[in-house]
mmCIF file with all atom_site columns, C-alpha atoms in Angstrom:
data_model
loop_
_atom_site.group_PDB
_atom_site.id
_atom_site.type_symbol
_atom_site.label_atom_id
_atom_site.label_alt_id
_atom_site.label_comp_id
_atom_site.label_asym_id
_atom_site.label_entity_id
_atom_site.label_seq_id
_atom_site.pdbx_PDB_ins_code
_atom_site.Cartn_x
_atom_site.Cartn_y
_atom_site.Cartn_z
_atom_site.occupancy
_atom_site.B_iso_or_equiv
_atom_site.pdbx_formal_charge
_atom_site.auth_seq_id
_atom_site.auth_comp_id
_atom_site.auth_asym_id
_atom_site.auth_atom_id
_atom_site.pdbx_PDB_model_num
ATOM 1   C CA . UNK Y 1 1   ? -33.345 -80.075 75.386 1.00 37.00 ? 171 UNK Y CA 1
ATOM 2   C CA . UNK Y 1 2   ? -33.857 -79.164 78.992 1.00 40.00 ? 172 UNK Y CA 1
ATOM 3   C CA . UNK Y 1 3   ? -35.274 -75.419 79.675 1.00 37.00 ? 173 UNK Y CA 1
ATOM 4   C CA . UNK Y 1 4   ? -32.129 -74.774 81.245 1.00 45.00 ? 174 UNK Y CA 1
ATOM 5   C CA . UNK Y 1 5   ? -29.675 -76.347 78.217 1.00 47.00 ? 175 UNK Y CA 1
ATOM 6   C CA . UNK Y 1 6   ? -27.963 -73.403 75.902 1.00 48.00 ? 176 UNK Y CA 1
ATOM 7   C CA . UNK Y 1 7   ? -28.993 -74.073 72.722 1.00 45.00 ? 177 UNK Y CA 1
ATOM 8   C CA . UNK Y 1 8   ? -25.732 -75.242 70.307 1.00 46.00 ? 178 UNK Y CA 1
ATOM 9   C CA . UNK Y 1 9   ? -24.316 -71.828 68.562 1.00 43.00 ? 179 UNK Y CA 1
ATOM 10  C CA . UNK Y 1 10  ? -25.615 -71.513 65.305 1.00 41.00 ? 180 UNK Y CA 1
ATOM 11  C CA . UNK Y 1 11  ? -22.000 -72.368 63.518 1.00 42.00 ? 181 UNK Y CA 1
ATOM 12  C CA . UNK Y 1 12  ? -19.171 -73.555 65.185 1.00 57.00 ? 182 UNK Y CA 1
ATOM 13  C CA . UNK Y 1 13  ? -17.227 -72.192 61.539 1.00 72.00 ? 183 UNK Y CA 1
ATOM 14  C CA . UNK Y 1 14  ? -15.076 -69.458 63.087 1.00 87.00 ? 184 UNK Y CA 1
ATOM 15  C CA . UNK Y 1 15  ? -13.554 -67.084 60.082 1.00 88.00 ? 185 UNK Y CA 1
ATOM 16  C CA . UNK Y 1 16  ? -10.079 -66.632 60.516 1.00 88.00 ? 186 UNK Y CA 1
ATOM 17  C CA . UNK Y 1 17  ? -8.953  -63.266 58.383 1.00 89.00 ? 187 UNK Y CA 1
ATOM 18  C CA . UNK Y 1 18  ? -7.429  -63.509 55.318 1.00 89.00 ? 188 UNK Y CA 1
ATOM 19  C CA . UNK Y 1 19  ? -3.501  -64.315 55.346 1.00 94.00 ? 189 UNK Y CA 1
ATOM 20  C CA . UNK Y 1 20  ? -3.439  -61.298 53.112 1.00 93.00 ? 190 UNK Y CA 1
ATOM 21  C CA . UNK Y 1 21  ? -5.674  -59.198 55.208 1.00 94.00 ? 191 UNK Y CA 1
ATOM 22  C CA . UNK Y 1 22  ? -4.720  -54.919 55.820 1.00 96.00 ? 192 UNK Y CA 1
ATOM 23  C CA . UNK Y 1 23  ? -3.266  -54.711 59.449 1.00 97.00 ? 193 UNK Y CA 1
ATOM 24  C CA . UNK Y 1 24  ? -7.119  -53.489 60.660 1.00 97.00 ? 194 UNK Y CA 1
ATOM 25  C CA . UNK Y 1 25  ? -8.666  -56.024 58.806 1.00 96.00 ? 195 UNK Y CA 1
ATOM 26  C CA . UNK Y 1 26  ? -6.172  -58.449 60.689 1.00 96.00 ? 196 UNK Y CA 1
ATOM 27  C CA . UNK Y 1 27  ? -6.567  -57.173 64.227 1.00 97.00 ? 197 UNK Y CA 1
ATOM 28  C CA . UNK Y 1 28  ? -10.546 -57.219 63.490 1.00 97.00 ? 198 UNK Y CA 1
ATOM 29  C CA . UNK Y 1 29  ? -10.614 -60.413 62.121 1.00 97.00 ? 199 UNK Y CA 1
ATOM 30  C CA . UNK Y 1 30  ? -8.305  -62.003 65.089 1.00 97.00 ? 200 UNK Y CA 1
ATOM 31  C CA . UNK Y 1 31  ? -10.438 -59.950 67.726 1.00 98.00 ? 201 UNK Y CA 1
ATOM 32  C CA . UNK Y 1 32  ? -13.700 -61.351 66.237 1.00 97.00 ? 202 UNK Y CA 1
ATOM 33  C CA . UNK Y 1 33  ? -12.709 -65.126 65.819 1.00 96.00 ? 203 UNK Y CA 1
ATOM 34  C CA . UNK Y 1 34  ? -11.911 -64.842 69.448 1.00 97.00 ? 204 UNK Y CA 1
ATOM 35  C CA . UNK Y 1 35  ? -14.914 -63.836 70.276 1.00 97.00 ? 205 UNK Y CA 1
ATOM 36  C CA . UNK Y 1 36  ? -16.576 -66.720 68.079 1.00 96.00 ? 206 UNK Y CA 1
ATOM 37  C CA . UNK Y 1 37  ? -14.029 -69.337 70.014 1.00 96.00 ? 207 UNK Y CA 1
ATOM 38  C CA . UNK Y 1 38  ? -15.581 -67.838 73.534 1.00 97.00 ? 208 UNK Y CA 1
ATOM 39  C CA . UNK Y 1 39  ? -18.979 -68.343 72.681 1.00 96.00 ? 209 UNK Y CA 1
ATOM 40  C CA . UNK Y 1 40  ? -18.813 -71.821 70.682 1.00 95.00 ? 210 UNK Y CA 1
ATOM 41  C CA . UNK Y 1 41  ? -16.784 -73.018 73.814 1.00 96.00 ? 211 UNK Y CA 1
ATOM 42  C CA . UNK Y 1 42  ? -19.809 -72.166 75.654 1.00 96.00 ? 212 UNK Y CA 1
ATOM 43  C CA . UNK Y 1 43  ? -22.721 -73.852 73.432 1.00 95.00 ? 213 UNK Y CA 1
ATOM 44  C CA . UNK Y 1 44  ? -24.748 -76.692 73.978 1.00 95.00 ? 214 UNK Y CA 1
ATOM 45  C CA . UNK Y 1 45  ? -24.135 -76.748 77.371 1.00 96.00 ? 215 UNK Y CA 1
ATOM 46  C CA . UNK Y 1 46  ? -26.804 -76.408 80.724 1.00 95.00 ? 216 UNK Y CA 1
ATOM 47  C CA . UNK Y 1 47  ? -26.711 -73.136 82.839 1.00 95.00 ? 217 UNK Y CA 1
ATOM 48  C CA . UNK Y 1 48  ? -25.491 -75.879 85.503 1.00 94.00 ? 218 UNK Y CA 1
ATOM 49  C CA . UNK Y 1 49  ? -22.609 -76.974 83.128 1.00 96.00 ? 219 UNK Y CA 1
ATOM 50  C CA . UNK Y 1 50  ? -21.993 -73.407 82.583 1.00 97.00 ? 220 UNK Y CA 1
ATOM 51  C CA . UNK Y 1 51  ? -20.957 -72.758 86.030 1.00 96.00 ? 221 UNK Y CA 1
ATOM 52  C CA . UNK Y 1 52  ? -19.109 -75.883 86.830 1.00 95.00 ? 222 UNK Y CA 1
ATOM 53  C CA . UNK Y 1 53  ? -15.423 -74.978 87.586 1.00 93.00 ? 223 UNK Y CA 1
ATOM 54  C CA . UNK Y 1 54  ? -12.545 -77.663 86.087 1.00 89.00 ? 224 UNK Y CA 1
ATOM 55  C CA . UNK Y 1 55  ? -10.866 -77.414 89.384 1.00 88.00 ? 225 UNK Y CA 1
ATOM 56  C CA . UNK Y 1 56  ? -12.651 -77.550 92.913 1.00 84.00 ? 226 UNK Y CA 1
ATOM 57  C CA . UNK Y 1 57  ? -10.085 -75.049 94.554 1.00 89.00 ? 227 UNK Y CA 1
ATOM 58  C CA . UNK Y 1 58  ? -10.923 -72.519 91.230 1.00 91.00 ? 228 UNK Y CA 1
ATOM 59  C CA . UNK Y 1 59  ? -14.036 -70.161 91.102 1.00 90.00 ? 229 UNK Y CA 1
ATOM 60  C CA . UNK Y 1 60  ? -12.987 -70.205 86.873 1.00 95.00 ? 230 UNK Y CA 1
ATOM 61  C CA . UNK Y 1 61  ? -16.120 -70.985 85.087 1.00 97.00 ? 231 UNK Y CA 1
ATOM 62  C CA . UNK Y 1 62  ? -17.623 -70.542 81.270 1.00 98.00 ? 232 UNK Y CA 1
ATOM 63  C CA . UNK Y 1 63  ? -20.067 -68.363 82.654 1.00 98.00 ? 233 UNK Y CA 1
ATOM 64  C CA . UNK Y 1 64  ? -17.894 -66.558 84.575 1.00 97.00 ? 234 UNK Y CA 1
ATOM 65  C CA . UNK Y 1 65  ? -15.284 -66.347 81.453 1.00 98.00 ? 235 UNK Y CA 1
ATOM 66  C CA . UNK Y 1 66  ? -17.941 -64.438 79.515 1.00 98.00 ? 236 UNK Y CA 1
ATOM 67  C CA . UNK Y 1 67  ? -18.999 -62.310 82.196 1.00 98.00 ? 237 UNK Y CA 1
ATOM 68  C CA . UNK Y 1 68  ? -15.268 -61.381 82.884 1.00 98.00 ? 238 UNK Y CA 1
ATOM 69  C CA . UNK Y 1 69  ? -14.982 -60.668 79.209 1.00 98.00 ? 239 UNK Y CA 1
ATOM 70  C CA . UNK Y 1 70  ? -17.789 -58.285 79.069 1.00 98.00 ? 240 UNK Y CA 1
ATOM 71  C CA . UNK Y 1 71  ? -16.055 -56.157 81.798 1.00 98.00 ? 241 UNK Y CA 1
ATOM 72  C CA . UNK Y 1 72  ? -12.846 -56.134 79.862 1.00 98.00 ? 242 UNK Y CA 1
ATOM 73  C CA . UNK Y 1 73  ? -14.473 -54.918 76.478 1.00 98.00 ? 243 UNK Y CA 1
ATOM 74  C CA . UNK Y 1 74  ? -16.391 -52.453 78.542 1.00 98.00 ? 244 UNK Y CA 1
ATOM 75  C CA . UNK Y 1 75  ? -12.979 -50.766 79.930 1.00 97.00 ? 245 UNK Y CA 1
ATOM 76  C CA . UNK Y 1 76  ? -10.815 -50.655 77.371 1.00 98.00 ? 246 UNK Y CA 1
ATOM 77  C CA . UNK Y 1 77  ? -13.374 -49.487 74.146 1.00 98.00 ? 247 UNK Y CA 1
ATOM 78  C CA . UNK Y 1 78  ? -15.904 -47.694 76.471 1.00 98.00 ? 248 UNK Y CA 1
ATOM 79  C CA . UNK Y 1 79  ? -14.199 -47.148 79.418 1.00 97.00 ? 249 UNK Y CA 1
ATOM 80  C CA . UNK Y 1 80  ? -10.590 -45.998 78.298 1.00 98.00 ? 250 UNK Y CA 1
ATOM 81  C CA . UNK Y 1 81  ? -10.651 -45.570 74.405 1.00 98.00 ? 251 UNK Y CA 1
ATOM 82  C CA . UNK Y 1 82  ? -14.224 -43.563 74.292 1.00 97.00 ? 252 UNK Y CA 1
ATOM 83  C CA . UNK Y 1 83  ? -13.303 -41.645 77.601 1.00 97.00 ? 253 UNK Y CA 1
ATOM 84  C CA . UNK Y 1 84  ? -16.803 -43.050 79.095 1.00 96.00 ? 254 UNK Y CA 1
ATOM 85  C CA . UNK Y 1 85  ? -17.026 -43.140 83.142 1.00 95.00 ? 255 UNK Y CA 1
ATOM 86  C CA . UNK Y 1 86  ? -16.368 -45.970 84.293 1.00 93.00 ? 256 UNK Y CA 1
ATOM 87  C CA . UNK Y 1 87  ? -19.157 -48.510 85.520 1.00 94.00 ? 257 UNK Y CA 1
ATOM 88  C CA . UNK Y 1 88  ? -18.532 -51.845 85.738 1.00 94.00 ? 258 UNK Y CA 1
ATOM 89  C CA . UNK Y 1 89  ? -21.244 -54.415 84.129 1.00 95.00 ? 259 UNK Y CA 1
ATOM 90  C CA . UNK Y 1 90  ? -21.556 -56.623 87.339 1.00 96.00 ? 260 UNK Y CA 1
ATOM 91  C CA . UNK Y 1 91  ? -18.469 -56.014 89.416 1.00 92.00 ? 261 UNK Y CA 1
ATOM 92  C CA . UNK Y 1 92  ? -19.003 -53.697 92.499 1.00 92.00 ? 262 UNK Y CA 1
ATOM 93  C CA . UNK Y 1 93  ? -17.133 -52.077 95.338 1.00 93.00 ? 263 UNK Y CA 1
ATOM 94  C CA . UNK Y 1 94  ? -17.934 -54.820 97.427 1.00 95.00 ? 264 UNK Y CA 1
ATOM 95  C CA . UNK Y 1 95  ? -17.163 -57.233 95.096 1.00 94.00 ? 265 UNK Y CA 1
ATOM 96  C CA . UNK Y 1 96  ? -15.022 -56.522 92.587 1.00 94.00 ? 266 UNK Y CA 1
ATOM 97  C CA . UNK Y 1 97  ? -14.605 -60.125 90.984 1.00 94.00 ? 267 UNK Y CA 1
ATOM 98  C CA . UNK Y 1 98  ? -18.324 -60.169 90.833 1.00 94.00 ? 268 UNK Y CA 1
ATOM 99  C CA . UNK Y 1 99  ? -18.070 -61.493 86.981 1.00 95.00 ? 269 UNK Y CA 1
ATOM 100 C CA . UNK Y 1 100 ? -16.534 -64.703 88.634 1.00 94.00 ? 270 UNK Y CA 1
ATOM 101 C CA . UNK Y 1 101 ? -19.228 -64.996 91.181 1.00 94.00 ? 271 UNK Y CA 1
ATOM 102 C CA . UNK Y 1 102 ? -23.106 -65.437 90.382 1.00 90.00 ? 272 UNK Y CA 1
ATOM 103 C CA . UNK Y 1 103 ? -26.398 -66.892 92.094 1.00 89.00 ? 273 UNK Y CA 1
ATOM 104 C CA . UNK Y 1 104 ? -28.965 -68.966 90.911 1.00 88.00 ? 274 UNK Y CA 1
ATOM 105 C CA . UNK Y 1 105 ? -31.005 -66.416 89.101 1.00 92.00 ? 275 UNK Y CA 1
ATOM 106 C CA . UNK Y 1 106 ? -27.524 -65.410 86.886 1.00 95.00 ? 276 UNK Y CA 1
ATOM 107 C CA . UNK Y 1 107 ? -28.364 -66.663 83.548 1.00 96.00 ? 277 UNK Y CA 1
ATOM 108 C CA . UNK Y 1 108 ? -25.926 -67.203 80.693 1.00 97.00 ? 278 UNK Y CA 1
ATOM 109 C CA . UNK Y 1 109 ? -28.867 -66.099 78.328 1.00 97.00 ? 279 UNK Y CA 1
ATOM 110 C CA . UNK Y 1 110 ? -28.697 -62.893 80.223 1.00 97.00 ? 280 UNK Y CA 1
ATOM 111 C CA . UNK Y 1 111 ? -24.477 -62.995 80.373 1.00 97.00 ? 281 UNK Y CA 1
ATOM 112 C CA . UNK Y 1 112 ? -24.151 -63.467 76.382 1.00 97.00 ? 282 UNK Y CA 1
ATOM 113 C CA . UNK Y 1 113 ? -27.236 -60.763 75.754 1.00 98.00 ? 283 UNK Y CA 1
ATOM 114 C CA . UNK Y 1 114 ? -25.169 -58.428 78.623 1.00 98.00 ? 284 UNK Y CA 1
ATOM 115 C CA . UNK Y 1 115 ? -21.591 -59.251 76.511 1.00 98.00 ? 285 UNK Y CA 1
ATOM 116 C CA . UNK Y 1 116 ? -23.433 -58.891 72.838 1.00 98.00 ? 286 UNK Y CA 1
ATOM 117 C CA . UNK Y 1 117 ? -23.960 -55.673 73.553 1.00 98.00 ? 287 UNK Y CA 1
ATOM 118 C CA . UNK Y 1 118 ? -20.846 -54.536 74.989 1.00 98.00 ? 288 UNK Y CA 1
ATOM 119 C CA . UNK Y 1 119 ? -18.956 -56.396 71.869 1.00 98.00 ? 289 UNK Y CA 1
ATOM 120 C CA . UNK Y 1 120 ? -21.073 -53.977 69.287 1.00 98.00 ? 290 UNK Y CA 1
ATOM 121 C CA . UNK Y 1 121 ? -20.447 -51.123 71.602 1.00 97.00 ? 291 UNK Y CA 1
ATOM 122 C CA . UNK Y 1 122 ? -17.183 -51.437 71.078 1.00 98.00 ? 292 UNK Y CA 1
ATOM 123 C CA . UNK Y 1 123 ? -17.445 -52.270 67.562 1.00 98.00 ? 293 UNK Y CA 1
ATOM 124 C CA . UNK Y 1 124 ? -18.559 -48.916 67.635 1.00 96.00 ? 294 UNK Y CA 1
ATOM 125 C CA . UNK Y 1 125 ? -16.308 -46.716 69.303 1.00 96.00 ? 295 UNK Y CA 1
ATOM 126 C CA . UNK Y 1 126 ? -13.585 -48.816 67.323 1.00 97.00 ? 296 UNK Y CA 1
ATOM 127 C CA . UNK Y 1 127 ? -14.931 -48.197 63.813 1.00 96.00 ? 297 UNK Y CA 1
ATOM 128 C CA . UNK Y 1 128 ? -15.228 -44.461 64.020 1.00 95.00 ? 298 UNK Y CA 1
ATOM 129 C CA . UNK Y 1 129 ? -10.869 -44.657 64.651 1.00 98.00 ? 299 UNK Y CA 1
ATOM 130 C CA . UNK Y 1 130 ? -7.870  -45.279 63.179 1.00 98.00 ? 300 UNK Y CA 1
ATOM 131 C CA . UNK Y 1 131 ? -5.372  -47.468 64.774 1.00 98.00 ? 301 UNK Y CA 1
ATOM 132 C CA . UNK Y 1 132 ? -3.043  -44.473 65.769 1.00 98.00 ? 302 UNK Y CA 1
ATOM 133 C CA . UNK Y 1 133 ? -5.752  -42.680 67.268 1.00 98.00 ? 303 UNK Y CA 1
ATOM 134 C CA . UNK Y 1 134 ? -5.053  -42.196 70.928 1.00 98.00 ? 304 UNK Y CA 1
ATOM 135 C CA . UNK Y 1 135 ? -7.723  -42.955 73.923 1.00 98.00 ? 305 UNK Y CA 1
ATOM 136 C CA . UNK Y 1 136 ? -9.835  -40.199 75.296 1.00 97.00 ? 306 UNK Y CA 1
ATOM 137 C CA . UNK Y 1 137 ? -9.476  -41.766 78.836 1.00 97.00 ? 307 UNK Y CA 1
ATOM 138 C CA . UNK Y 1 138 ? -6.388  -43.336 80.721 1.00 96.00 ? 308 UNK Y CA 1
ATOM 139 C CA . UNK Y 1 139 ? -5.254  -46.016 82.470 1.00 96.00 ? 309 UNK Y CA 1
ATOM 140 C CA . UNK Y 1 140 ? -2.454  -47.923 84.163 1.00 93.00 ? 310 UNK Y CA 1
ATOM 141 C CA . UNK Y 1 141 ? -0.985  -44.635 85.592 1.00 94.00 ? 311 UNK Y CA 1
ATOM 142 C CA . UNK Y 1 142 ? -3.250  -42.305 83.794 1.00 95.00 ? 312 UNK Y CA 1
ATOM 143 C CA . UNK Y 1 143 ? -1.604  -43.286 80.208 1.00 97.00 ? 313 UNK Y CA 1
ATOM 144 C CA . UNK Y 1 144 ? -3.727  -43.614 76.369 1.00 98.00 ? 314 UNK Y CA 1
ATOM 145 C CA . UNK Y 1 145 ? -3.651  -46.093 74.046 1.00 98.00 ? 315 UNK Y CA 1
ATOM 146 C CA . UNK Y 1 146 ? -3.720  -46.083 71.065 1.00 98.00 ? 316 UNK Y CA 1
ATOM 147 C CA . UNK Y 1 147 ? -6.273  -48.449 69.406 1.00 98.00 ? 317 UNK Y CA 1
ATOM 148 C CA . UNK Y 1 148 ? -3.808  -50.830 67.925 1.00 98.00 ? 318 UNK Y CA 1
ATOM 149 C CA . UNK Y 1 149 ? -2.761  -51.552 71.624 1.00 98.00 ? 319 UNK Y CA 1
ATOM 150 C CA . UNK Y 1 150 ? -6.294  -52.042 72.734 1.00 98.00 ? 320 UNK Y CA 1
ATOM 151 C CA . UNK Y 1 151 ? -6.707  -54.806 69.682 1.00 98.00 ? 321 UNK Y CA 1
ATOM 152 C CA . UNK Y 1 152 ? -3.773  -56.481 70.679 1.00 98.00 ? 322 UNK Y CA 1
ATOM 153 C CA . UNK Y 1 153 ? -4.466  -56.529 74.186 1.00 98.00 ? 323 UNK Y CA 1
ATOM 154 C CA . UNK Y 1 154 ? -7.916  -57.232 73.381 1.00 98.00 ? 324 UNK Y CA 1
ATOM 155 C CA . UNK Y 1 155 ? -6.833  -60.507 71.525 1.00 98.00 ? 325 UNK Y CA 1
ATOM 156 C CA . UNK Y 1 156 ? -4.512  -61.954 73.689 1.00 98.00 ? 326 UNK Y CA 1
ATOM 157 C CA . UNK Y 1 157 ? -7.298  -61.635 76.522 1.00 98.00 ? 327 UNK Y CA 1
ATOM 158 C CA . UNK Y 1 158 ? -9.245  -64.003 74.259 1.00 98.00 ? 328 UNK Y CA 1
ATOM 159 C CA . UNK Y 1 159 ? -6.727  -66.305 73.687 1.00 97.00 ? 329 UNK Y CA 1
ATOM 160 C CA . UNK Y 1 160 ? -5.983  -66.671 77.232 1.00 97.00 ? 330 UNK Y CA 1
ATOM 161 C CA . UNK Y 1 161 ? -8.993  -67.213 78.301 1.00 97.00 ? 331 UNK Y CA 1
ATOM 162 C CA . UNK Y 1 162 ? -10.100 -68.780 75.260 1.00 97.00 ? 332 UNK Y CA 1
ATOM 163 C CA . UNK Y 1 163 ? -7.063  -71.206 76.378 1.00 96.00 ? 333 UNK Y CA 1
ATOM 164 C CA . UNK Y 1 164 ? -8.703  -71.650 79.939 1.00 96.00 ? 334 UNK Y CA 1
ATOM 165 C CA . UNK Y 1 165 ? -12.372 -72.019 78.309 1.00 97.00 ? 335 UNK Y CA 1
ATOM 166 C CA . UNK Y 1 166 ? -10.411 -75.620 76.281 1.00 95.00 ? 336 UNK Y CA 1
ATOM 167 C CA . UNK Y 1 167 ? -10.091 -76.675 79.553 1.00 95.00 ? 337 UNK Y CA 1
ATOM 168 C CA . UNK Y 1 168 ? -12.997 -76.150 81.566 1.00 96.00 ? 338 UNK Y CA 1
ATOM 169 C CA . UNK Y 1 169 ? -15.155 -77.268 78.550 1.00 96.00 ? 339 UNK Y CA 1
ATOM 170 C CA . UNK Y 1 170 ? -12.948 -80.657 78.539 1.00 95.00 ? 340 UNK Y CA 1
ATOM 171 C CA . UNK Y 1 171 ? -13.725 -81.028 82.067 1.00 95.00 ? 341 UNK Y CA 1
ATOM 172 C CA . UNK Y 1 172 ? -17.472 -80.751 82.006 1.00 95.00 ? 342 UNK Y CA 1
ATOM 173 C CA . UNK Y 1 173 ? -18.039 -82.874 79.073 1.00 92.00 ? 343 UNK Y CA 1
ATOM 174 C CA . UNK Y 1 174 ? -14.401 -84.039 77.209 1.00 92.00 ? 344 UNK Y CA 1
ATOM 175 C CA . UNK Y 1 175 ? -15.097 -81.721 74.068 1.00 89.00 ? 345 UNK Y CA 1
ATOM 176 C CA . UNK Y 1 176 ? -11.960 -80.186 72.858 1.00 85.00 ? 346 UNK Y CA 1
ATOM 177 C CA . UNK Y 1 177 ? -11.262 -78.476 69.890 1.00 77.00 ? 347 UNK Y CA 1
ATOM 178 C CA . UNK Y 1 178 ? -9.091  -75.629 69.130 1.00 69.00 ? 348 UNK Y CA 1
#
């Protein structure tokens, strides 16, 4: 393995939840096996691999999938469900698609450390709730949530992008999988 290669994730087993599962044990299971499918898609690949786009005209990228995905569970668990101000993880004024867009030094060891934590943040703020409980902050025209939206939002993001990651992990080296 090459110092830059990301080491194979320790399972590729994701745990769908139960077919019997309680509607929070349901959304939580569904919002966590998307997470899994993220980061498998992303294993045993190099940091060069990592950033390779499927399409030339696209800046859409692994690395850039996970980065993206950090902002999102950032804004809508700490951001807009714990009332939190708002600071994005690597977006800026400047550049606000800065999740897409990285240098040399941008690391996914760094990316999946940056997202880990911002996954049990909102682990956090999301346990402490039930799924009627409205946010403390707003968005989209200064509305709340409740946290049943935010799971459901929260896992079709994944899937979407979990959708793209098929893809652009097809592309780099022709593994699929669902």
């Amino acid at each position: 393995m090459t110092t830059s290669e990301v080491p194979p994730a320790e399972t590729a087993e994701r745990n769908e939840p139960a077919l019997d599962a309680t509607e929070r044990a349901m959304l939580d299971g569904w919002l966590e096996y998307h997470r899994e499918t993220l980061v498998w898609k992303c294993s045993g690949l190099t940091g060069e691999q990592l950033k390779q786009a499927a399409v030339p005209s696209s800046t859409l990228t692994l690395l850039g999938l996970l980065r993206h995905l950090t902002e999102v569970e950032r804004w809508w668990f700490t951001t807009v469900f714990g009332g939190e101000p708002d600071v994005w993880v690597y977006g800026t004024e400047e550049d606000p698609d800065r999740d897409f867009h990285f240098g040399p030094d941008d690391t996914y060891a760094d990316a999946l450390a940056t997202w880990q934590r911002e996954v049990a943040t909102a682990r956090s703020h999301a346990a402490k709730h039930d799924l009627d409980d409205l946010s403390v902050g707003t968005a989209r025209g200064g509305r709340h949530f409740n946290l049943r939206w935010i799971y459901t939002h929260m896992i079709e993001e994944y899937a979407r992008h979990n959708g793209h990651a098929d893809l652009i992990r097809e592309a780099i080296d022709g593994s699929t999988g669902e």
